[in-house]
Amino acid sequence: MTRQQILGWTQRNGLFFALAILIAIFSILSSRFLTVPNFTVILLQNAVIGLIVVPGAMLILCGLVDLSVGSVAVLSAVVFGQAMASGLGLPVSLLIGLAVGAAWGAFNGYLIAIQGFSPIIITLGGLAGARGLAEFVTQGYTTYGYGREFAFLGNGKLLGVPVPIILFAIVFLIGLHLWYRAPLGRHMIAVGGAKDTAAEIGIKVKLIPFWLYVASGLAAALGGLIIASQLDGAAVTIGTGMELEVLTAILLGGVSFTGGRGSLFGVLFGLLFVGVLSNGLVQVNVSPYFEQVAIGAALCGAAALDMLYQRLERLNVPVENEPIEAPQAGEAR
Amino acid sequence: MSAPVLELRSLSKSFGPVHAVKTVSLAAHAGEVIGLIGDNGAGKSTLTRMIAGAIRPDQGDIIVNGRKEHFETAQDARRAGIETVFQTLALVPGLDIVENIFLGRELLLPGATGRATRTMDVAAMRQRVEEGYQRFGLNLPDMRTKVAALSGGQRQVVAIARAVLWGSGVVVLDEPTAALGVKQTELVLSFIERLRSHKVAVIFISHNMQHVMRVADRVCVLRLGRKVHDGPMSKLSGTDLVALMTGAATAAQ
Ligand SMILES: Nc1ncnc2c1ncn2[C@@H]1O[C@H](COP(=O)(O)OP(=O)(O)O)[C@@H](O)[C@H]1O
Ligand SMILES: [Mg+2]
């Protein structure tokens, strides 16, 4: 193997090995760690973030960001709760809850992707605005008690697997297909890495991000509904800090914040890394305050490694030395 | 001679008071490399952009394979079989050579499921590029190499190869050697020479006389928006060309 290949291989698989080492350490320190029930817990705890992370990573790949997911989640949940309380019934209320997320996503997409507003400013506005709206909708009165059918969404199991994990798996598999097997993956890299070129070639540089925002809003709404189902109540605390958890998994997974580079498998490892770290630290009785410090350190480490890889890659570029063009006889001036 | 693949009939384009291109006619045949030269501001890029569908002519017709075309977008021109390689190259550094060549026109798996699920036929795309490497004897690194890792000349070759692999009859190259060093220029020029034997009509725009004299069969000279010369390369010397470009000499059209 050449140095270039080794470099590429460690870059692609580095996080996987970091995760494996982390799992090994916790397995030695705690006998309860490496068990099927505990890993089911880890997956269950991260399923909601996981399904929001998939469109979120695609947006980052396009050079965009959605900071409004947590607030859209709570807004969808409380609107669902109000719809249930006013007797619209479960199917209609669910549709209304999801529609709120899709509509907010379309609003973000229209302003950012079509009109060209700053993604950070618009979705930061959404972060404050959607949660404020959610608090206004509830008027301080939290609805609860939606019945057994709705409880299935957050607490049910199919073939022994919790429903949120199944939903996350479905979203992730669709994401993998779009990222690696469909033209969309390449188009997103083009949009994030060389937007003008992408537009010149005829790639839908506005519509792709627009639909990704809609997907992000929809995923946030689904996440909010799953949490509401688990709590059996549409509490206004749903989704607080969610946008940061989503961003952490994506960036830890090695997607470039400036767009144009990243892998969805990396994002999965980023998500699991955070999940395993928080779970493992609890298992070995480390103070929960330390968890945040550890995640912060991991993020800084990932950023430093990414810089290192990029430098090494540039050093290794197989370009012949280009001679400086000498003025040639007969050249037109 | 056979019918031209591309024919321009008295194309004109003004920008306000500036007549960038004035009643220029031109015919390009398969297997022919036409050198289009002219001083800065002569109208070369404007003519190119009309052929590429980037701007619309004020007057005149563009005829491709005997059919009159009205290009609204760059995609229209491409669909008609005209590929233009601008100096910006339109390559995405983060994608590899195959991905760039098929960007925006990815091949999908045959059948209804391939179309419905938008699943790419990655093997077919690699094979098509592999064939292209062999057919044109492309002097490029492995086709999975990211464009970010290619030199300027190699990028230019990828951009031209994309144009040719798309089977277009006409390839327009806007100053492909302008920003390149000697070795990189050689890479591009030898590739253009090889295109001649593949029944492609190449319009090679440059203001470097040596490059034009080396690859062109025919040369057209633009001066202040007008075509001031159109004839076989063999009859002209570099001095003649400079004289035509600067207006020191005038030749019959
Ligand atoms: N978009 C434009 N707007 C105004 N003037 C233009 C534009 N494009 C070209 N021109 C003018 O048209 C003339 C021809 O330009 P161009 O086609 O770029 O020449 P060349 O490529 O041969 O150097 C120049 O005088 C230039 O200033
Ligand atoms: Mg020009």
Coordinates of C-alpha atoms and ligand atoms in Angstrom, one line a residue:
Chain A
M1 CA 0.0 0.0 0.0
T2 CA 1.2 3.5 -0.8
R3 CA 1.2 6.2 1.8
Q4 CA -1.8 7.7 0.0
Q5 CA -3.8 4.6 0.3
I6 CA -3.0 4.1 4.0
L7 CA -4.0 7.7 4.6
G8 CA -7.3 7.3 2.8
W9 CA -8.0 4.1 4.7
T10 CA -7.3 5.5 8.1
Q11 CA -9.3 8.5 7.3
R12 CA -12.3 6.4 6.2
N13 CA -12.0 4.0 9.1
G14 CA -10.4 6.0 11.9
L15 CA -13.7 6.8 13.6
F16 CA -14.7 3.1 13.4
F17 CA -11.6 2.1 15.3
A18 CA -12.0 4.9 17.8
L19 CA -15.5 3.5 18.4
A20 CA -14.2 -0.1 18.7
I21 CA -11.5 1.0 21.2
L22 CA -14.1 2.9 23.2
I23 CA -16.4 -0.2 23.3
A24 CA -13.5 -2.4 24.3
I25 CA -12.5 -0.1 27.2
F26 CA -16.0 0.1 28.6
S27 CA -16.5 -3.7 28.2
I28 CA -13.4 -4.2 30.4
L29 CA -14.5 -1.7 33.0
S30 CA -18.2 -2.8 33.2
S31 CA -19.6 -6.3 32.8
R32 CA -23.1 -4.9 32.0
F33 CA -21.8 -2.7 29.1
L34 CA -21.4 -5.2 26.2
T35 CA -24.8 -6.8 26.3
V36 CA -27.7 -6.8 23.9
P37 CA -30.1 -5.0 26.3
N38 CA -27.6 -2.2 26.9
F39 CA -26.9 -1.7 23.2
T40 CA -30.6 -1.6 22.5
V41 CA -30.8 1.1 25.1
I42 CA -28.0 3.0 23.4
L43 CA -29.7 2.8 20.0
L44 CA -33.1 3.7 21.5
Q45 CA -31.6 6.8 23.2
N46 CA -30.1 7.9 19.9
A47 CA -32.8 6.9 17.4
V48 CA -34.5 10.2 17.4
I49 CA -31.3 12.2 16.9
G50 CA -30.3 9.6 14.4
L51 CA -33.2 10.1 12.1
I52 CA -32.8 13.8 12.2
V53 CA -29.1 13.5 11.6
V54 CA -29.6 11.9 8.1
P55 CA -31.2 14.9 6.3
G56 CA -29.0 17.1 8.6
A57 CA -25.8 15.6 7.3
M58 CA -27.1 16.0 3.7
L59 CA -27.7 19.7 4.4
I60 CA -24.2 20.1 5.8
L61 CA -22.8 18.3 2.8
C62 CA -24.5 20.9 0.6
G63 CA -22.8 23.6 2.7
L64 CA -26.0 24.5 4.6
V65 CA -27.3 23.9 8.2
D66 CA -30.6 23.5 10.0
L67 CA -30.5 24.8 13.6
S68 CA -34.3 24.8 14.0
V69 CA -34.8 21.0 14.3
G70 CA -35.3 21.0 18.1
S71 CA -37.8 23.8 18.0
V72 CA -39.6 22.3 15.0
A73 CA -39.8 19.0 17.0
V74 CA -41.5 20.6 20.0
L75 CA -43.8 22.8 17.8
S76 CA -45.0 19.6 15.9
A77 CA -45.5 17.8 19.2
V78 CA -47.6 20.5 20.8
V79 CA -49.7 21.1 17.7
F80 CA -50.3 17.3 17.6
G81 CA -51.3 17.5 21.3
Q82 CA -53.7 20.3 20.6
A83 CA -55.2 18.5 17.7
M84 CA -55.7 15.4 19.9
A85 CA -57.2 17.5 22.7
S86 CA -59.7 19.1 20.3
G87 CA -60.8 15.6 19.3
L88 CA -59.5 15.3 15.7
G89 CA -58.4 11.7 16.3
L90 CA -55.1 10.1 16.0
P91 CA -54.5 9.8 12.2
V92 CA -55.5 13.4 11.5
S93 CA -53.5 14.7 14.4
L94 CA -50.4 12.8 13.4
L95 CA -50.7 14.1 9.9
I96 CA -51.1 17.7 11.2
G97 CA -48.0 17.2 13.4
L98 CA -45.9 16.0 10.5
A99 CA -47.3 18.7 8.2
V100 CA -46.2 21.4 10.7
G101 CA -42.6 20.0 10.4
A102 CA -42.8 19.8 6.6
A103 CA -44.2 23.3 6.3
W104 CA -41.5 24.8 8.6
G105 CA -38.9 23.0 6.5
A106 CA -40.5 24.4 3.3
F107 CA -40.4 27.8 4.8
N108 CA -36.6 27.4 5.7
G109 CA -36.0 25.9 2.2
Y110 CA -37.8 28.7 0.4
L111 CA -35.9 31.5 2.2
I112 CA -32.5 29.8 2.2
A113 CA -32.3 27.7 -0.9
I114 CA -34.6 29.7 -3.3
Q115 CA -34.2 33.3 -2.0
G116 CA -30.6 32.9 -0.8
F117 CA -30.9 34.0 2.8
S118 CA -28.2 33.0 5.3
P119 CA -28.9 29.4 6.6
I120 CA -27.5 30.2 10.0
I121 CA -29.7 33.4 10.5
I122 CA -32.9 31.9 9.2
T123 CA -32.7 28.6 11.1
L124 CA -31.4 30.4 14.2
G125 CA -34.6 32.5 13.9
G126 CA -36.5 29.2 13.6
L127 CA -34.8 27.9 16.8
A128 CA -36.2 30.8 18.8
G129 CA -39.4 31.3 16.8
A130 CA -40.7 27.8 16.6
R131 CA -40.2 27.2 20.3
G132 CA -41.8 30.5 21.1
L133 CA -44.7 29.6 18.9
A134 CA -44.9 26.2 20.7
E135 CA -45.1 27.9 24.1
F136 CA -47.8 30.3 22.7
V137 CA -49.8 27.3 21.4
T138 CA -49.8 25.5 24.7
Q139 CA -50.5 28.6 26.8
G140 CA -48.7 26.9 29.6
Y141 CA -51.1 24.0 29.5
T142 CA -49.4 20.7 28.5
T143 CA -51.7 18.1 26.9
Y144 CA -51.1 14.4 27.8
G145 CA -52.7 11.0 27.6
Y146 CA -53.0 10.1 23.9
G147 CA -53.9 6.5 24.3
R148 CA -52.3 3.1 23.7
E149 CA -52.1 3.3 19.9
F150 CA -50.0 6.5 20.0
A151 CA -47.8 5.0 22.7
F152 CA -46.8 2.3 20.2
L153 CA -44.8 4.9 18.2
G154 CA -42.3 5.6 21.1
N155 CA -42.6 2.5 23.2
G156 CA -43.8 -0.3 21.0
K157 CA -41.8 -3.2 19.6
L158 CA -41.9 -5.1 16.3
L159 CA -40.3 -8.5 16.4
G160 CA -38.6 -7.5 19.6
V161 CA -37.1 -4.3 18.2
P162 CA -38.3 -1.0 19.5
V163 CA -40.2 1.0 17.0
P164 CA -38.0 4.2 17.1
I165 CA -35.0 2.0 16.3
I166 CA -36.9 0.6 13.3
L167 CA -37.8 4.1 12.1
F168 CA -34.2 5.2 12.5
A169 CA -33.0 2.2 10.5
I170 CA -35.5 2.9 7.7
V171 CA -34.5 6.5 7.5
F172 CA -30.8 5.6 7.6
L173 CA -31.1 3.0 4.8
I174 CA -33.0 5.5 2.6
G175 CA -30.2 8.0 3.4
L176 CA -27.5 5.4 2.4
H177 CA -29.2 4.7 -0.9
L178 CA -29.5 8.4 -1.7
W179 CA -26.0 9.2 -0.6
Y180 CA -24.1 6.4 -2.3
R181 CA -26.3 4.7 -4.9
A182 CA -28.4 7.6 -6.3
P183 CA -27.1 10.6 -8.3
L184 CA -28.2 12.8 -5.4
G185 CA -25.0 12.0 -3.4
R186 CA -22.7 13.4 -6.1
H187 CA -25.0 16.3 -6.7
M188 CA -24.9 17.3 -3.1
I189 CA -21.1 17.1 -3.1
A190 CA -21.1 19.4 -6.2
V191 CA -23.6 21.8 -4.6
G192 CA -21.5 22.0 -1.4
G193 CA -18.1 22.0 -3.0
A194 CA -18.5 23.9 -6.2
K195 CA -22.0 25.5 -6.4
D196 CA -21.4 27.7 -9.5
T197 CA -20.0 24.7 -11.5
A198 CA -22.9 22.6 -10.3
A199 CA -25.4 25.2 -11.6
E200 CA -23.5 25.5 -14.9
I201 CA -23.8 21.7 -15.4
G202 CA -27.5 21.8 -14.8
I203 CA -27.7 20.4 -11.3
K204 CA -30.7 21.6 -9.3
V205 CA -28.7 23.7 -6.9
K206 CA -31.9 25.3 -5.5
L207 CA -34.3 22.4 -5.5
I208 CA -32.0 19.9 -3.8
P209 CA -31.4 22.0 -0.7
F210 CA -35.1 23.0 -0.7
W211 CA -36.3 19.4 -0.4
L212 CA -33.5 18.6 2.1
Y213 CA -34.9 21.3 4.4
V214 CA -38.4 19.9 3.9
A215 CA -37.0 16.4 4.8
S216 CA -35.2 17.9 7.8
G217 CA -38.4 19.5 9.1
L218 CA -40.3 16.3 8.5
A219 CA -37.7 14.3 10.4
A220 CA -37.7 16.8 13.3
A221 CA -41.5 16.5 13.5
L222 CA -41.3 12.7 13.5
G223 CA -38.7 12.9 16.3
G224 CA -40.9 15.3 18.3
L225 CA -43.8 12.9 17.9
I226 CA -41.7 9.9 19.0
I227 CA -40.6 11.8 22.2
A228 CA -44.2 12.9 22.8
S229 CA -45.3 9.3 22.6
Q230 CA -42.5 8.2 25.0
L231 CA -43.6 10.9 27.5
D232 CA -47.2 10.5 26.7
G233 CA -47.3 14.3 26.8
A234 CA -46.4 17.2 24.5
A235 CA -44.1 18.9 27.0
V236 CA -42.5 22.2 25.9
T237 CA -39.1 20.9 26.9
I238 CA -39.1 18.5 23.9
G239 CA -36.1 19.0 21.6
T240 CA -34.0 21.4 23.7
G241 CA -30.4 21.2 22.6
M242 CA -31.3 18.8 19.9
E243 CA -29.7 20.9 17.1
L244 CA -26.3 20.7 18.9
E245 CA -26.5 16.9 19.4
V246 CA -27.4 16.5 15.7
L247 CA -24.4 18.8 14.7
T248 CA -22.1 17.0 17.0
A249 CA -22.8 13.6 15.4
I250 CA -22.4 15.0 11.9
L251 CA -19.2 16.9 12.5
L252 CA -17.7 14.1 14.6
G253 CA -18.5 11.9 11.7
G254 CA -16.2 14.0 9.5
V255 CA -18.6 15.9 7.3
S256 CA -16.9 19.2 6.4
F257 CA -18.8 22.1 7.9
T258 CA -18.1 24.1 4.7
G259 CA -19.7 21.4 2.6
G260 CA -18.6 19.2 -0.3
R261 CA -17.0 16.4 1.7
G262 CA -18.2 13.7 4.1
S263 CA -19.6 10.2 4.4
L264 CA -22.9 9.0 5.9
F265 CA -21.2 5.9 7.5
G266 CA -18.9 8.3 9.2
V267 CA -21.9 10.1 10.6
L268 CA -23.4 6.9 11.9
F269 CA -20.1 6.2 13.7
G270 CA -20.2 9.8 15.0
L271 CA -23.7 9.2 16.4
L272 CA -22.8 5.9 18.0
F273 CA -19.5 7.3 19.4
V274 CA -21.5 9.9 21.3
G275 CA -24.1 7.3 22.4
V276 CA -21.5 4.8 23.5
L277 CA -19.5 7.5 25.4
S278 CA -22.4 8.8 27.4
N279 CA -23.8 5.4 28.1
G280 CA -20.4 4.0 29.0
L281 CA -19.5 6.8 31.3
V282 CA -22.7 6.3 33.3
Q283 CA -22.0 2.5 33.5
V284 CA -18.6 3.1 35.0
N285 CA -20.0 5.8 37.4
V286 CA -18.1 8.8 36.0
S287 CA -19.8 12.1 36.8
P288 CA -22.3 13.0 34.1
Y289 CA -20.7 16.5 34.0
F290 CA -17.6 14.8 32.6
E291 CA -19.7 13.4 29.6
Q292 CA -20.0 16.9 28.1
V293 CA -16.2 17.5 28.5
A294 CA -15.4 14.1 26.8
I295 CA -17.7 14.9 23.8
G296 CA -16.2 18.3 23.5
A297 CA -12.7 16.8 23.6
A298 CA -13.7 14.2 20.9
L299 CA -15.0 17.0 18.6
C300 CA -11.8 19.0 19.0
G301 CA -9.8 15.8 18.3
A302 CA -11.8 15.1 15.2
A303 CA -11.3 18.6 13.9
A304 CA -7.6 18.4 14.5
L305 CA -7.3 15.0 12.8
D306 CA -9.3 16.4 9.8
M307 CA -6.9 19.3 9.4
L308 CA -4.0 16.9 9.6
Y309 CA -5.5 14.6 6.9
Q310 CA -6.1 17.5 4.6
R311 CA -2.6 18.8 5.0
L312 CA -1.1 15.3 4.4
E313 CA -3.4 14.9 1.4
R314 CA -2.2 18.1 -0.2
L315 CA 1.4 17.1 0.3
N316 CA 0.7 13.9 -1.4
V317 CA -1.0 15.2 -4.5
P318 CA 0.5 13.4 -7.5
V319 CA 1.0 16.5 -9.6
E320 CA 4.0 16.9 -11.8
N321 CA 5.9 20.0 -11.3
E322 CA 4.4 22.6 -13.5
P323 CA 7.1 24.7 -15.1
I324 CA 6.5 28.4 -15.0
E325 CA 5.4 29.4 -18.5
A326 CA 8.2 31.0 -20.4
P327 CA 7.3 33.7 -22.8
Q328 CA 7.2 32.2 -26.2
A329 CA 8.3 33.6 -29.5
G330 CA 5.4 34.6 -31.8
E331 CA 2.9 34.9 -29.0
A332 CA 0.2 37.5 -29.5
R333 CA 0.1 40.4 -27.2
Chain B
M1 CA -16.9 18.0 -48.7
S2 CA -19.6 16.5 -46.5
A3 CA -22.3 18.7 -44.9
P4 CA -21.0 20.7 -42.0
V5 CA -22.0 19.5 -38.5
L6 CA -22.2 23.1 -37.3
E7 CA -22.9 26.1 -39.3
L8 CA -23.2 29.7 -38.1
R9 CA -25.0 32.1 -40.5
S10 CA -24.2 35.7 -40.0
L11 CA -24.4 35.8 -36.2
S12 CA -24.4 39.1 -34.5
K13 CA -24.4 40.2 -30.9
S14 CA -24.2 43.7 -29.4
F15 CA -23.8 44.7 -25.8
G16 CA -25.3 48.2 -25.8
P17 CA -23.1 50.2 -28.2
V18 CA -20.5 47.5 -28.4
H19 CA -20.8 45.2 -31.5
A20 CA -19.0 42.2 -29.9
V21 CA -19.8 39.9 -32.9
K22 CA -20.8 41.2 -36.3
T23 CA -22.3 39.0 -39.0
V24 CA -19.9 36.1 -38.5
S25 CA -20.5 32.9 -40.5
L26 CA -18.6 29.7 -40.0
A27 CA -18.9 26.1 -40.9
A28 CA -17.3 23.2 -39.0
H29 CA -16.9 19.7 -40.4
A30 CA -16.4 16.4 -38.7
G31 CA -12.7 15.5 -38.1
E32 CA -11.7 19.1 -38.5
V33 CA -9.9 21.3 -36.0
I34 CA -10.6 25.0 -36.6
G35 CA -8.4 27.5 -34.9
L36 CA -10.4 30.6 -33.9
I37 CA -8.0 33.4 -33.1
G38 CA -8.2 37.1 -32.4
D39 CA -6.8 39.8 -30.1
N40 CA -8.4 40.5 -26.7
G41 CA -11.9 41.8 -27.2
A42 CA -12.2 40.5 -30.8
G43 CA -15.4 38.6 -29.9
K44 CA -14.1 35.1 -29.5
S45 CA -15.7 34.5 -26.1
T46 CA -19.0 36.1 -27.2
L47 CA -19.2 33.8 -30.2
T48 CA -18.4 30.8 -28.1
R49 CA -21.1 31.7 -25.6
M50 CA -23.7 32.0 -28.4
I51 CA -22.7 28.5 -29.7
A52 CA -22.9 27.2 -26.1
G53 CA -26.3 28.5 -25.5
A54 CA -25.1 30.8 -22.7
I55 CA -26.3 33.9 -24.6
R56 CA -28.7 34.4 -27.5
P57 CA -27.6 36.0 -30.7
D58 CA -29.3 39.3 -31.8
Q59 CA -29.3 38.1 -35.4
G60 CA -28.3 35.1 -37.4
D61 CA -28.8 31.3 -37.2
I62 CA -27.1 28.4 -35.6
I63 CA -27.5 25.2 -37.6
V64 CA -26.5 21.8 -36.2
N65 CA -26.6 18.8 -38.6
G66 CA -28.8 20.7 -41.0
R67 CA -31.3 21.7 -38.3
K68 CA -31.9 25.3 -37.2
E69 CA -31.5 25.5 -33.4
H70 CA -32.6 28.1 -30.8
F71 CA -30.7 27.5 -27.7
E72 CA -32.4 28.8 -24.5
T73 CA -29.9 27.2 -22.1
A74 CA -26.5 25.5 -22.1
Q75 CA -28.4 22.2 -21.8
D76 CA -30.2 22.8 -25.1
A77 CA -26.8 23.2 -26.8
R78 CA -25.5 20.1 -25.2
R79 CA -28.6 18.1 -26.2
A80 CA -28.0 19.2 -29.8
G81 CA -24.5 17.8 -29.6
I82 CA -22.4 20.9 -28.9
E83 CA -20.1 20.7 -25.9
T84 CA -18.2 23.8 -24.8
V85 CA -15.3 23.7 -22.4
F86 CA -14.9 27.1 -20.8
Q87 CA -11.8 28.2 -19.0
T88 CA -13.5 27.5 -15.7
L89 CA -13.7 23.8 -16.8
A90 CA -16.8 23.1 -14.8
L91 CA -15.2 20.3 -12.8
V92 CA -16.0 19.5 -9.1
P93 CA -12.7 19.0 -7.2
G94 CA -14.3 16.8 -4.6
L95 CA -15.5 14.2 -7.1
D96 CA -13.3 11.8 -9.0
I97 CA -12.8 11.6 -12.8
V98 CA -15.7 9.2 -13.5
E99 CA -18.1 11.1 -11.3
N100 CA -17.2 14.4 -13.0
I101 CA -17.6 13.0 -16.5
F102 CA -21.1 11.8 -15.6
L103 CA -22.1 14.6 -13.3
G104 CA -25.7 15.6 -14.0
R105 CA -26.2 12.7 -16.5
E106 CA -25.5 9.7 -14.4
L107 CA -26.5 6.4 -15.9
L108 CA -29.2 4.5 -14.1
L109 CA -29.7 0.8 -13.9
P110 CA -31.8 -0.4 -16.8
G111 CA -35.5 -1.3 -16.1
A112 CA -38.3 0.2 -14.2
T113 CA -36.8 -0.4 -10.7
G114 CA -33.6 1.3 -11.6
R115 CA -35.5 4.4 -12.8
A116 CA -38.0 4.3 -9.9
T117 CA -35.3 4.0 -7.2
R118 CA -32.8 6.2 -9.1
T119 CA -30.1 3.6 -8.7
M120 CA -26.9 4.4 -10.6
D121 CA -25.2 1.9 -12.9
V122 CA -21.8 2.6 -11.4
A123 CA -20.2 -0.3 -13.3
A124 CA -21.5 0.9 -16.7
M125 CA -20.2 4.4 -16.1
R126 CA -16.7 3.1 -15.2
Q127 CA -16.7 0.9 -18.2
R128 CA -17.6 3.8 -20.5
V129 CA -14.8 5.9 -19.1
E130 CA -12.4 2.9 -19.3
E131 CA -13.2 2.6 -23.0
G132 CA -12.6 6.3 -23.5
Y133 CA -9.2 6.0 -21.8
Q134 CA -8.3 3.4 -24.3
R135 CA -9.9 4.9 -27.4
F136 CA -8.2 8.2 -27.0
G137 CA -5.1 6.9 -25.3
L138 CA -5.7 9.2 -22.4
N139 CA -2.7 10.0 -20.4
L140 CA -4.5 10.4 -17.1
P141 CA -4.2 8.9 -13.6
D142 CA -6.6 6.2 -12.4
M143 CA -10.2 7.2 -13.1
R144 CA -11.1 7.1 -9.4
T145 CA -8.6 9.9 -8.7
K146 CA -10.3 13.0 -7.3
V147 CA -10.0 16.0 -9.6
A148 CA -8.5 18.0 -6.7
A149 CA -5.4 15.8 -7.1
L150 CA -5.0 16.5 -10.8
S151 CA -2.7 19.1 -12.4
G152 CA -4.1 21.9 -14.5
G153 CA -3.4 20.1 -17.8
Q154 CA -4.9 16.9 -16.6
R155 CA -8.0 18.8 -15.5
Q156 CA -8.2 20.4 -18.9
V157 CA -7.9 16.9 -20.5
V158 CA -10.7 15.6 -18.3
A159 CA -13.0 18.5 -19.3
I160 CA -12.3 17.9 -23.0
A161 CA -12.6 14.1 -22.6
R162 CA -16.0 14.6 -21.0
A163 CA -17.1 16.7 -23.9
V164 CA -15.9 14.1 -26.4
L165 CA -17.2 11.0 -24.5
W166 CA -20.6 12.5 -24.5
G167 CA -20.5 11.8 -28.2
S168 CA -21.1 15.3 -29.2
G169 CA -20.1 16.2 -32.8
V170 CA -18.8 19.6 -31.9
V171 CA -16.4 20.5 -29.2
V172 CA -15.6 24.1 -28.5
L173 CA -12.6 24.9 -26.4
D174 CA -12.2 28.4 -25.1
E175 CA -8.5 29.1 -24.5
P176 CA -7.7 25.6 -23.1
T177 CA -4.0 26.3 -22.9
A178 CA -4.1 29.9 -21.6
A179 CA -3.3 29.1 -17.9
L180 CA -0.9 26.2 -18.5
G181 CA 2.8 25.6 -18.3
V182 CA 4.8 24.0 -21.2
K183 CA 4.4 20.4 -20.1
Q184 CA 0.8 20.8 -19.3
T185 CA 0.1 22.5 -22.6
E186 CA 1.7 19.6 -24.4
L187 CA -0.7 17.2 -22.7
V188 CA -3.7 19.2 -23.9
L189 CA -2.4 19.8 -27.5
S190 CA -1.5 16.2 -28.1
F191 CA -5.0 15.2 -26.9
I192 CA -6.6 17.7 -29.3
E193 CA -4.5 16.3 -32.2
R194 CA -5.8 12.8 -31.4
L195 CA -9.4 14.0 -31.6
R196 CA -9.1 14.7 -35.3
S197 CA -9.0 11.0 -36.1
H198 CA -12.3 10.5 -34.2
K199 CA -14.6 12.5 -36.4
V200 CA -15.1 15.3 -33.9
A201 CA -15.3 18.9 -35.1
V202 CA -13.1 21.0 -32.8
I203 CA -13.2 24.7 -32.5
F204 CA -10.1 25.7 -30.8
I205 CA -10.0 29.3 -29.4
S206 CA -6.7 30.8 -28.5
H207 CA -4.6 33.8 -28.9
N208 CA -1.4 31.8 -28.9
M209 CA -0.3 31.5 -32.5
Q210 CA 2.0 28.5 -31.9
H211 CA -0.7 26.4 -30.4
V212 CA -3.1 27.2 -33.2
M213 CA -0.5 26.5 -35.9
R214 CA 0.3 23.2 -34.3
V215 CA -3.3 21.7 -34.1
A216 CA -5.5 23.6 -36.5
D217 CA -6.4 22.5 -40.0
R218 CA -8.1 25.7 -40.7
V219 CA -7.9 29.1 -39.1
C220 CA -10.5 31.8 -38.7
V221 CA -9.4 35.2 -37.6
L222 CA -11.7 37.6 -35.7
R223 CA -11.0 41.3 -35.4
L224 CA -13.3 43.8 -33.7
G225 CA -16.2 41.4 -34.0
R226 CA -15.8 40.6 -37.7
K227 CA -14.3 37.6 -39.4
V228 CA -11.4 38.9 -41.3
H229 CA -9.9 35.6 -42.5
D230 CA -11.0 31.9 -43.0
G231 CA -8.7 29.5 -44.7
P232 CA -6.4 26.5 -44.5
M233 CA -3.7 26.6 -41.9
S234 CA -1.0 25.4 -44.3
K235 CA -0.9 28.6 -46.4
L236 CA -0.2 30.9 -43.5
S237 CA 2.8 31.8 -41.4
G238 CA 2.8 33.1 -37.8
T239 CA 3.6 36.6 -39.1
D240 CA 0.6 36.5 -41.5
L241 CA -1.7 35.6 -38.6
V242 CA -0.4 38.4 -36.3
A243 CA -0.9 40.8 -39.2
L244 CA -4.5 39.6 -39.7
M245 CA -5.3 39.8 -36.0
T246 CA -3.9 43.3 -35.5
G247 CA -5.3 44.6 -38.8
A248 CA -1.9 45.3 -40.4
A249 CA -3.0 43.1 -43.3
T250 CA -6.4 42.2 -44.7
A251 CA -7.1 39.0 -46.5
A252 CA -10.0 38.1 -48.7
Q253 CA -12.7 36.1 -46.8
Ligands
LIG1 N1 -21.4 40.7 -21.0 C1 -20.9 41.8 -21.7 N2 -21.3 43.0 -21.5 C2 -20.8 44.0 -22.2 N3 -19.8 43.9 -23.0 C3 -19.3 42.7 -23.3 C4 -19.8 41.6 -22.6 N4 -19.1 40.5 -23.1 C5 -18.2 40.9 -24.0 N5 -18.3 42.3 -24.1 C6 -17.5 43.1 -25.0 O1 -17.6 42.5 -26.3 C7 -16.3 42.6 -26.9 C8 -15.8 41.2 -27.3 O2 -15.5 40.5 -26.1 P1 -15.1 39.0 -26.0 O3 -16.1 38.2 -26.8 O4 -14.9 38.6 -24.6 O5 -13.7 39.0 -26.7 P2 -12.5 37.9 -26.7 O6 -12.9 36.7 -26.0 O7 -12.1 37.7 -28.1 O8 -11.4 38.6 -25.9 C9 -15.4 43.3 -26.0 O9 -15.3 44.7 -26.4 C10 -16.1 43.2 -24.6 O10 -15.8 44.3 -23.8
MG2 MG -12.1 35.7 -24.2

